[in-house]
Coordinates of C-alpha atoms in Angstrom, one line a residue:
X1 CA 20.2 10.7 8.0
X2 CA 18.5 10.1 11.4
X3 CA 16.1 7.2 11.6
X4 CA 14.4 8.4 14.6
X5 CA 12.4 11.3 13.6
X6 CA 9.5 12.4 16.4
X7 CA 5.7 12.9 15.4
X8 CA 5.9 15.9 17.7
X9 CA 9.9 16.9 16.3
X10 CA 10.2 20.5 16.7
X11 CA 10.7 22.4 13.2
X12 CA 14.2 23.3 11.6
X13 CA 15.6 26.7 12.0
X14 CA 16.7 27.0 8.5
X15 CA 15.0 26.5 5.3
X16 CA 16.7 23.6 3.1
X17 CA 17.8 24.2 -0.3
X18 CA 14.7 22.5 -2.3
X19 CA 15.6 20.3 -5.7
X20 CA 15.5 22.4 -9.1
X21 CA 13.0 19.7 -10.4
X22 CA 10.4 17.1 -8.9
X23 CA 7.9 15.2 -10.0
X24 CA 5.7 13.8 -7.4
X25 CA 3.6 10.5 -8.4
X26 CA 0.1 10.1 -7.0
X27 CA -2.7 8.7 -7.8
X28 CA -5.1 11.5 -6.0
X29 CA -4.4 15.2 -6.3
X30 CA -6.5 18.6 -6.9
X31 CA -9.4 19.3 -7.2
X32 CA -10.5 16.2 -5.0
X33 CA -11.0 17.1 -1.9
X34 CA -10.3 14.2 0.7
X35 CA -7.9 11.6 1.6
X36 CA -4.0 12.2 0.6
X37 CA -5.5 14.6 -2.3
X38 CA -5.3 18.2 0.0
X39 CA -2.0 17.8 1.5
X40 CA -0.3 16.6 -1.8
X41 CA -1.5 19.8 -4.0
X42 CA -0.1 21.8 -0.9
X43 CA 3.2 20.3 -0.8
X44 CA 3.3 20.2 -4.8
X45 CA 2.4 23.8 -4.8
X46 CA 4.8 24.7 -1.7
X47 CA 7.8 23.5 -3.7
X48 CA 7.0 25.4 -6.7
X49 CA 6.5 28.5 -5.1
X50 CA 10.1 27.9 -3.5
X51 CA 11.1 28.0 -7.5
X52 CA 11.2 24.4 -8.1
X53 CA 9.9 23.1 -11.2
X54 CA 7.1 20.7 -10.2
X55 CA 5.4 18.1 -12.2
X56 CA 2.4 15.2 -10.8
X57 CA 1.7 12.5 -12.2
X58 CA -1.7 11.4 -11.2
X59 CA -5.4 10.3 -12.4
X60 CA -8.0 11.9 -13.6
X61 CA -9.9 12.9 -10.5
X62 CA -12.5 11.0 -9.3
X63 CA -12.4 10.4 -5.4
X64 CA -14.0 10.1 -3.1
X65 CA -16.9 9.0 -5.3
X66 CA -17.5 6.5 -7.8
X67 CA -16.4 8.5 -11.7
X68 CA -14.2 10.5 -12.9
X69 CA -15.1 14.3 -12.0
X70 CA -17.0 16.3 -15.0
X71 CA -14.7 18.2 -17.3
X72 CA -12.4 15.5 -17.0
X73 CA -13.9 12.7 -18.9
X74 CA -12.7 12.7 -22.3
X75 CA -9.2 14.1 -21.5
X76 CA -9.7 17.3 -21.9
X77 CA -7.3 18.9 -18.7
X78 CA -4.9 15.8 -18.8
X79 CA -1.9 18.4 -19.1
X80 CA -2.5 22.0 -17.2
X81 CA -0.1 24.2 -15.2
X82 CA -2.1 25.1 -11.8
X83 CA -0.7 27.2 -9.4
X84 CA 3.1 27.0 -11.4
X85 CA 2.6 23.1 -11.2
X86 CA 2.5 21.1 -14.3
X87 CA -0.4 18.6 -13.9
X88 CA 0.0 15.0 -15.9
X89 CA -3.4 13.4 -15.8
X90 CA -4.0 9.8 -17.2
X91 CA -7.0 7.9 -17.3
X92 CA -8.7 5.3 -14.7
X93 CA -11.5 3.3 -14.3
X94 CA -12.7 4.6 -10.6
X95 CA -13.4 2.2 -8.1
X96 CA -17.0 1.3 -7.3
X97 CA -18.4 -0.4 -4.4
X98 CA -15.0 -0.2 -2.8
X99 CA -13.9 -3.9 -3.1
X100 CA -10.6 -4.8 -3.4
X101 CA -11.3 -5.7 -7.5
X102 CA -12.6 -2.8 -8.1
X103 CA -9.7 -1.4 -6.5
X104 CA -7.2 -3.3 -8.1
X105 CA -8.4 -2.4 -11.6
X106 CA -8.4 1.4 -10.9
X107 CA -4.9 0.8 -9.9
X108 CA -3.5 -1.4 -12.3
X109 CA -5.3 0.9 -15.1
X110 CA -3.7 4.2 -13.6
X111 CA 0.0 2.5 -13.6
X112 CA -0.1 0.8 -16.8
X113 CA -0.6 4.3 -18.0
X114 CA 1.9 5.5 -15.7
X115 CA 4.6 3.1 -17.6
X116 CA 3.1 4.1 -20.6
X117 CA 3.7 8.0 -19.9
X118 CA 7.5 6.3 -19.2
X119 CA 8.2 4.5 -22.5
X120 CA 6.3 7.7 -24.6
X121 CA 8.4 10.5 -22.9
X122 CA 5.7 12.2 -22.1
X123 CA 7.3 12.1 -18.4
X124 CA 10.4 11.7 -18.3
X125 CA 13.4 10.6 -15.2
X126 CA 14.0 13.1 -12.5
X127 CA 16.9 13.5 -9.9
X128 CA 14.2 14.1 -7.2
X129 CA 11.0 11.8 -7.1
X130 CA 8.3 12.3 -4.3
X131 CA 5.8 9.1 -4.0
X132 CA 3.0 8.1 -2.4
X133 CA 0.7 5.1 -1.3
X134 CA -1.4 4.7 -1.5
X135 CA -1.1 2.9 -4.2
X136 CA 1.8 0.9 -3.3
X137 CA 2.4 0.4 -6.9
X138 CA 2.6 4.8 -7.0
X139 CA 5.6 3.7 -5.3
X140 CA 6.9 0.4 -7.7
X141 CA 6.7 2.6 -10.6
X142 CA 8.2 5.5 -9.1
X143 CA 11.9 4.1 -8.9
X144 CA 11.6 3.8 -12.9
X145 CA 11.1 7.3 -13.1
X146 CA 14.3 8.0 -10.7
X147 CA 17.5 8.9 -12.5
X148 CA 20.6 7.0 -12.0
X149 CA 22.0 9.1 -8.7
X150 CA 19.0 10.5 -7.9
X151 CA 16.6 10.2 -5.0
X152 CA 13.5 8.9 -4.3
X153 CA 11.4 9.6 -1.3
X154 CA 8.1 7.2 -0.7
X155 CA 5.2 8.7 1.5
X156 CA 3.2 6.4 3.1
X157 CA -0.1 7.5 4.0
X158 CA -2.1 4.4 4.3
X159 CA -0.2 0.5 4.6
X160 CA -2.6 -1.2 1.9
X161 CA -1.5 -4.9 3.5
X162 CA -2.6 -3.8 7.0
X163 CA -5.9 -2.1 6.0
X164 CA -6.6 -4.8 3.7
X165 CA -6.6 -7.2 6.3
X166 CA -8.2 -5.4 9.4
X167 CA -11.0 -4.3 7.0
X168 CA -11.4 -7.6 5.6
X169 CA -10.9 -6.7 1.9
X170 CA -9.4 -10.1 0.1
X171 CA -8.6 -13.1 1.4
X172 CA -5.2 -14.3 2.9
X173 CA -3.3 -14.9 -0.2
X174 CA -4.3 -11.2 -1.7
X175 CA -2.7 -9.5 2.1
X176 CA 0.2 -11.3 2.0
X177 CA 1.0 -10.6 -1.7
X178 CA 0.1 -7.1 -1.1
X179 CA 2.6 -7.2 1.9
X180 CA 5.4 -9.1 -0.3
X181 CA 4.6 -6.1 -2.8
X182 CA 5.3 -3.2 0.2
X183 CA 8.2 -4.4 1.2
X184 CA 9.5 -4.8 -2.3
X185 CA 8.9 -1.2 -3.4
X186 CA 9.3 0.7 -0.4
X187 CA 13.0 -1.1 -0.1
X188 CA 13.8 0.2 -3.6
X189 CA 12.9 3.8 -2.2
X190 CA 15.7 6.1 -0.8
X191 CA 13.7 7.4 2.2
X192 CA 10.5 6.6 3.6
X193 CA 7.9 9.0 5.5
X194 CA 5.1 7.7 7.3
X195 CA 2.9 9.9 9.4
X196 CA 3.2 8.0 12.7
X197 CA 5.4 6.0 15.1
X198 CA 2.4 3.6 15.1
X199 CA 2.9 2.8 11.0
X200 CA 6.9 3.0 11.5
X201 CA 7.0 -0.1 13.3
X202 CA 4.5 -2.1 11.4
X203 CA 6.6 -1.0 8.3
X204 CA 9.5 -2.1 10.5
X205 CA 7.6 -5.3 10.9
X206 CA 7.4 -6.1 7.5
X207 CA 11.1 -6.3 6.6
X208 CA 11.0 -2.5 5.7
X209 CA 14.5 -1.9 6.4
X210 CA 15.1 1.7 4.6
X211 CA 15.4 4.6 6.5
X212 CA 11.9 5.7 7.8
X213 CA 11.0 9.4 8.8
X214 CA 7.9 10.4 10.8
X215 CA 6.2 13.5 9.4
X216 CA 2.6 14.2 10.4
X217 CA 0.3 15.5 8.0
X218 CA 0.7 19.1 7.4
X219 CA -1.8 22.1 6.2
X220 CA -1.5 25.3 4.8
X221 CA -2.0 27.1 8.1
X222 CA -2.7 30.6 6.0
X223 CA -5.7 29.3 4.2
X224 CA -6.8 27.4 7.4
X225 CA -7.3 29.5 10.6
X226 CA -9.4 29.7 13.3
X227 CA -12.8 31.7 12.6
X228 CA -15.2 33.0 15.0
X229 CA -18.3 30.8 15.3
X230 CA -21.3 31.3 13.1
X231 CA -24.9 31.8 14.8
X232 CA -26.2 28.2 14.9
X233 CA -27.4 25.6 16.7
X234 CA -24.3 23.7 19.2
X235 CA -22.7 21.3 16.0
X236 CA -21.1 18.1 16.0
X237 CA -18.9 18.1 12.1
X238 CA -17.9 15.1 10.4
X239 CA -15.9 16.4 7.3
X240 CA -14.6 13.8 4.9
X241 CA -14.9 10.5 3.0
X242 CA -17.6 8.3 3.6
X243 CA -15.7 4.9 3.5
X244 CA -14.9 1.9 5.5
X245 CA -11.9 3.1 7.6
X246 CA -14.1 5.5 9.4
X247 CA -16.5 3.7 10.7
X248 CA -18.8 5.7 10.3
X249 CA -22.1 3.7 11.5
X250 CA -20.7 4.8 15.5
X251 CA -21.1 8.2 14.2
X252 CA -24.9 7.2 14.0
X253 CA -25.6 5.3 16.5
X254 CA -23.9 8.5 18.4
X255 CA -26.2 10.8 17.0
X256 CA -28.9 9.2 18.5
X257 CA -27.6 8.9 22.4
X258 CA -26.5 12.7 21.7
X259 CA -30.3 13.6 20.8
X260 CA -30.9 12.2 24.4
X261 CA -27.8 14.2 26.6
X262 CA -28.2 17.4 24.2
X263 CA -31.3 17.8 22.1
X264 CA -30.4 21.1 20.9
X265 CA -27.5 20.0 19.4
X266 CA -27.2 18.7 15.3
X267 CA -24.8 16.5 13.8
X268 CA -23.4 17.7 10.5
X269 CA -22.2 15.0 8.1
X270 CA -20.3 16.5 5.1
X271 CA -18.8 14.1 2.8
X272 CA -19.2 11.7 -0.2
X273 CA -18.1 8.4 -1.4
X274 CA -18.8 4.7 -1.6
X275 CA -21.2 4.4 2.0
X276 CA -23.3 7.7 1.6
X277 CA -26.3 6.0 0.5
X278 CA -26.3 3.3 2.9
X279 CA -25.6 5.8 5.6
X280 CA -28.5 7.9 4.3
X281 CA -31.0 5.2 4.5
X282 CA -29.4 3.5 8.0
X283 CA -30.2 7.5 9.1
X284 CA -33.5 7.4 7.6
X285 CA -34.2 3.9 9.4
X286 CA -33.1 5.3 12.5
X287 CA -35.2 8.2 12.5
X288 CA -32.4 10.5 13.1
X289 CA -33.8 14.0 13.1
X290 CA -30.6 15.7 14.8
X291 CA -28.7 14.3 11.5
X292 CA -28.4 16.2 8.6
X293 CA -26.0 15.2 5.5
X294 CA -24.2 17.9 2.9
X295 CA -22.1 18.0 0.1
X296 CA -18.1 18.2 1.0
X297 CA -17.3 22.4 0.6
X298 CA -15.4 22.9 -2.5
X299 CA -11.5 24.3 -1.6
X300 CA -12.5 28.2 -1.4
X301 CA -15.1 27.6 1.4
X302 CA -12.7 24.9 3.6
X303 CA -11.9 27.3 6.1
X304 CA -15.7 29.0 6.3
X305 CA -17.0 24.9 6.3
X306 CA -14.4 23.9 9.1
X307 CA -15.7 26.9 11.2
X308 CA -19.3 25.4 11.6
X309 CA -18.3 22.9 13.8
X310 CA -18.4 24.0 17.3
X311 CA -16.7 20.3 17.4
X312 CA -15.2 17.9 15.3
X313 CA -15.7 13.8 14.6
X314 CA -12.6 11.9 13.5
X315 CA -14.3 8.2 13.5
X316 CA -11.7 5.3 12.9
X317 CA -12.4 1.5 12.8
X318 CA -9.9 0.1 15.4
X319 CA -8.5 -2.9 13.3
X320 CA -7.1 0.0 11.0
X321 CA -5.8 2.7 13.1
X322 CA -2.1 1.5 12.7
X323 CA -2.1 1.5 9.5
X324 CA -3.1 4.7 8.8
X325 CA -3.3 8.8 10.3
X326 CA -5.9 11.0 9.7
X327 CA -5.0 13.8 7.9
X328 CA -8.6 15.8 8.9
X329 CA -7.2 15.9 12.3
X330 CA -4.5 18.7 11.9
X331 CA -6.9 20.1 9.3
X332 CA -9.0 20.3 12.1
X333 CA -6.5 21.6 14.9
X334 CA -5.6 24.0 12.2
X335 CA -9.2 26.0 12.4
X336 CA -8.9 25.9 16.6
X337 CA -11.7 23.8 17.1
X338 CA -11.7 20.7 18.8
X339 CA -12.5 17.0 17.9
X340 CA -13.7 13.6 19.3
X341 CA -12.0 10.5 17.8
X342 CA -12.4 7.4 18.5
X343 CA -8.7 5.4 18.9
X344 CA -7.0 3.0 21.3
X345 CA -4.1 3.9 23.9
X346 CA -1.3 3.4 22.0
X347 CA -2.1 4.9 19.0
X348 CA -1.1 7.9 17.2
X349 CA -4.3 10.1 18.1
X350 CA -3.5 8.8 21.5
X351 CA -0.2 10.1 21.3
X352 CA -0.6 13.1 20.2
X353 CA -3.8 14.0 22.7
X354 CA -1.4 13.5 25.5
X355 CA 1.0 15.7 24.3
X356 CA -1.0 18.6 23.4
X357 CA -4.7 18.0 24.6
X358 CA -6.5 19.8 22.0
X359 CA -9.1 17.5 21.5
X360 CA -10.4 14.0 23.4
X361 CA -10.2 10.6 22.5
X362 CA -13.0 7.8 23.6
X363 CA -13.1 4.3 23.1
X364 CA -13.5 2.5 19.5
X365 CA -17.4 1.2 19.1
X366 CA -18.3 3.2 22.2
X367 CA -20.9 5.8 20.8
X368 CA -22.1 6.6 24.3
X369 CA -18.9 7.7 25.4
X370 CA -18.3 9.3 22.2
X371 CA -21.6 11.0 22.4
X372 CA -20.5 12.4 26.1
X373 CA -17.5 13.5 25.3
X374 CA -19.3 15.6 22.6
X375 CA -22.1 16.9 24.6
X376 CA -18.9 17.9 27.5
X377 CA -17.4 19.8 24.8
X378 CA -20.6 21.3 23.1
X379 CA -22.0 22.5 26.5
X380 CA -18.4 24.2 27.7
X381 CA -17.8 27.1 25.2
X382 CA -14.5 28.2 27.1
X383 CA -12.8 24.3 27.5
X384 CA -13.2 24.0 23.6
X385 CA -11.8 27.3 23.0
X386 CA -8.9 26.9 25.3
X387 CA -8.4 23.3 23.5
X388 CA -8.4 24.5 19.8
X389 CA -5.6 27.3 20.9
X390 CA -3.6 24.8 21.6
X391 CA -4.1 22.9 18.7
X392 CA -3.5 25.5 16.6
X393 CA -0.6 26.5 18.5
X394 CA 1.0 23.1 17.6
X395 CA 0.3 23.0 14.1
X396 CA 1.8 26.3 14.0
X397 CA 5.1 24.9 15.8
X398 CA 5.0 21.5 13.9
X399 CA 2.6 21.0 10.6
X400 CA 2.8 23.5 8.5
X401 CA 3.6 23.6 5.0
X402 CA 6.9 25.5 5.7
X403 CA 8.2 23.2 8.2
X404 CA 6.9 20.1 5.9
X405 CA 8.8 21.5 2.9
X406 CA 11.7 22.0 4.4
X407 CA 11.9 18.3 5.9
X408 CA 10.9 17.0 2.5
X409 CA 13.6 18.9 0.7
X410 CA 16.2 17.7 3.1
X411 CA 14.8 13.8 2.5
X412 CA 14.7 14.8 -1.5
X413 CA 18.4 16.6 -1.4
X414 CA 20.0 13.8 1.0
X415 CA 21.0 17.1 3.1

């Protein structure tokens, strides 16, 4: 198996044969909707509709916010079948305030359960076993549910160590035993995939010596599509989590040089999680009447939600940007319609806006620029078209959920 895998790879001509069972171990999954959730139910759902018998392991859902979604509380859909997949919920104690305590005791509550399902039989070992990290320790417990012979493929969507430290979450001695744990796991794994060439090489970097595939994020290209644009005001979207990692506060500061090149135009955030009210009140403070804040669009409106922005914001703090990809950003190339991140040369966004320039990347902690490259987009109708054909054009060529399943089966086979 190659170890050199491009971000921009061109798909496979044939379909691989997929595994006749997987269980995929994850610690978010449907209905939440952010994060690693969306693209894991897709590729869950994708291999049972190819007539493989698919099982997930997860929690009870509760991200991007603070408890566990109503309905889900007591137990009471910890074992459903949804969309042929057979849904194995256990129970967590969500994370408030986003500290890295608070984080740890979600986890380590989620996978003691995990082991538990293990030792009960309630899940048992399978020949094909898809994980992903985060958690890191989705990935330790994992390899115990791998049969003897059979194959386990780790996903890593965000490296935990990396974040940790750039974000400042722990001291010294909680990065590097998070980093001792990676490397562990992840060199018990049969395959790795990480979404960027950016995260192979930290991987590399951290002793990670296993054979490492780059996949970008992928989307279900039939439910997302490019829409025409409703009658509104010229819109800048931000659609997502409201957490650290984005950096989110450049957003605002933004918003306010934008209500000076464009005042016509309004900034839409839509989202939820651990920063919304302090984001709320730093708008409030700032007198931010071009802001306006809304619930994230439950999974039958994503397609109608991503078509109200004219453009798209995919914020990232710096420090972080090499340890993890945005998966909103093919989401967003998916509808045709533009976006603005924020990223340094060098990185995967960077990359990938050279190749394909579908969208336009400014400088981390530079609002004005970001703010001009919004109002360049907003005020030239035709340039943004043009750009989100192109983007959907790539996704089209590179992320769906055909071409991802049929890379993941080849991982999972050993094909």
């Amino acid at each position: 198996m190659p170890d050199d895998s491009s971000l921009l790879r061109a798909p496979r001509q044939s379909a691989a044969a997929v595994p006749p069972k997987l269980l995929l171990v994850a610690q978010s999954y449907w209905p939440e909707p952010a994060g690693s959730a969306p693209m894991m139910t897709d590729l869950a759902t994708a291999f049972a509709a190819a007539g493989c018998d698919t099982t997930v392991l997860t929690a009870r859902p509760n991200y991007p916010g603070s408890r566990v979604y109503d309905g889900y509380e007591g137990g009471e859909q910890d074992r459903t079948v949804v969309d042929g997949v057979r849904i194995e919920r256990l129970t967590t104690i969500p994370p408030a305030g986003g500290g890295l305590k608070a984080r740890l005791l979600h986890e380590g509550v989620l996978h003691a359960g995990f082991a538990s399902a293990l030792a009960r039989g309630r899940v048992g070992k399978h020949a094909a076993v898809l994980s992903l990290c985060p958690s890191i320790l989705s990935v330790a417990m994992a390899d115990r549910f791998t049969a003897p012979g059979g194959r386990h493929v780790a996903i890593v969507h965000d490296i935990q160590s990396g974040l940790a430290g750039a974000l400042g979450m722990g001291g010294k001695a909680a990065v590097r035993a998070i980093r001792a744990m990676e490397r562990a796991a992840l060199n018990r794994a049969d395959a790795i995939v990480v979404l960027s060439e950016p995260m192979r090489a930290v991987l590399r970097g951290l002793g990670v010596t296993r054979p490492i595939t780059v996949i970008p994020p992928h989307v279900d290209a039939d439910a997302v599509h490019p829409l025409p644009r409703p009658d509104q005001p010229p819109t800048a979207l931000y659609s997502g989590a409201f957490a650290r990692k984005q950096g989110l506060e450049q957003v605002l500061v933004m918003a306010r040089h934008l209500a000076t090149l464009m005042p016509e135009a309004r900034v839409l955030l839509r989202g939820q999680g651990g920063l919304e009210e302090e984001l709320k009140a730093q708008a409030k403070a700032m007198a931010l009447t071009n802001v306006r804040f809304s619930p994230l669009a439950p999974k039958e409106r994503l397609n109608e939600a991503l078509s109200e922005g004219d453009v798209h914001l995919v914020p990232q703090r710096p420090e972080g940007a090499a340890f993890a990809m945005p998966g909103k950003a093919v989401t967003i190339l998916a509808a045709g319609r533009p976006f603005v991140s924020t990223c340094l040369p060098g990185s995967a966004l960077a990359a990938l806006e050279s190749e394909i320039g579908a969208f336009l990347c400014t400088p981390p902690e530079d609002p004005m620029a970001m703010a001009q490259a919004v109002a360049r987009l907003l005020a030239d109708p035709a340039r943004a078209t043009a750009m989100g054909r192109r983007g959907r054009a790539w996704v089209e060529g590179n992320a769906t959920r055909a071409v991802a399943l049929d890379r993941y089966a080849t991982l999972l086979t050993g094909d």
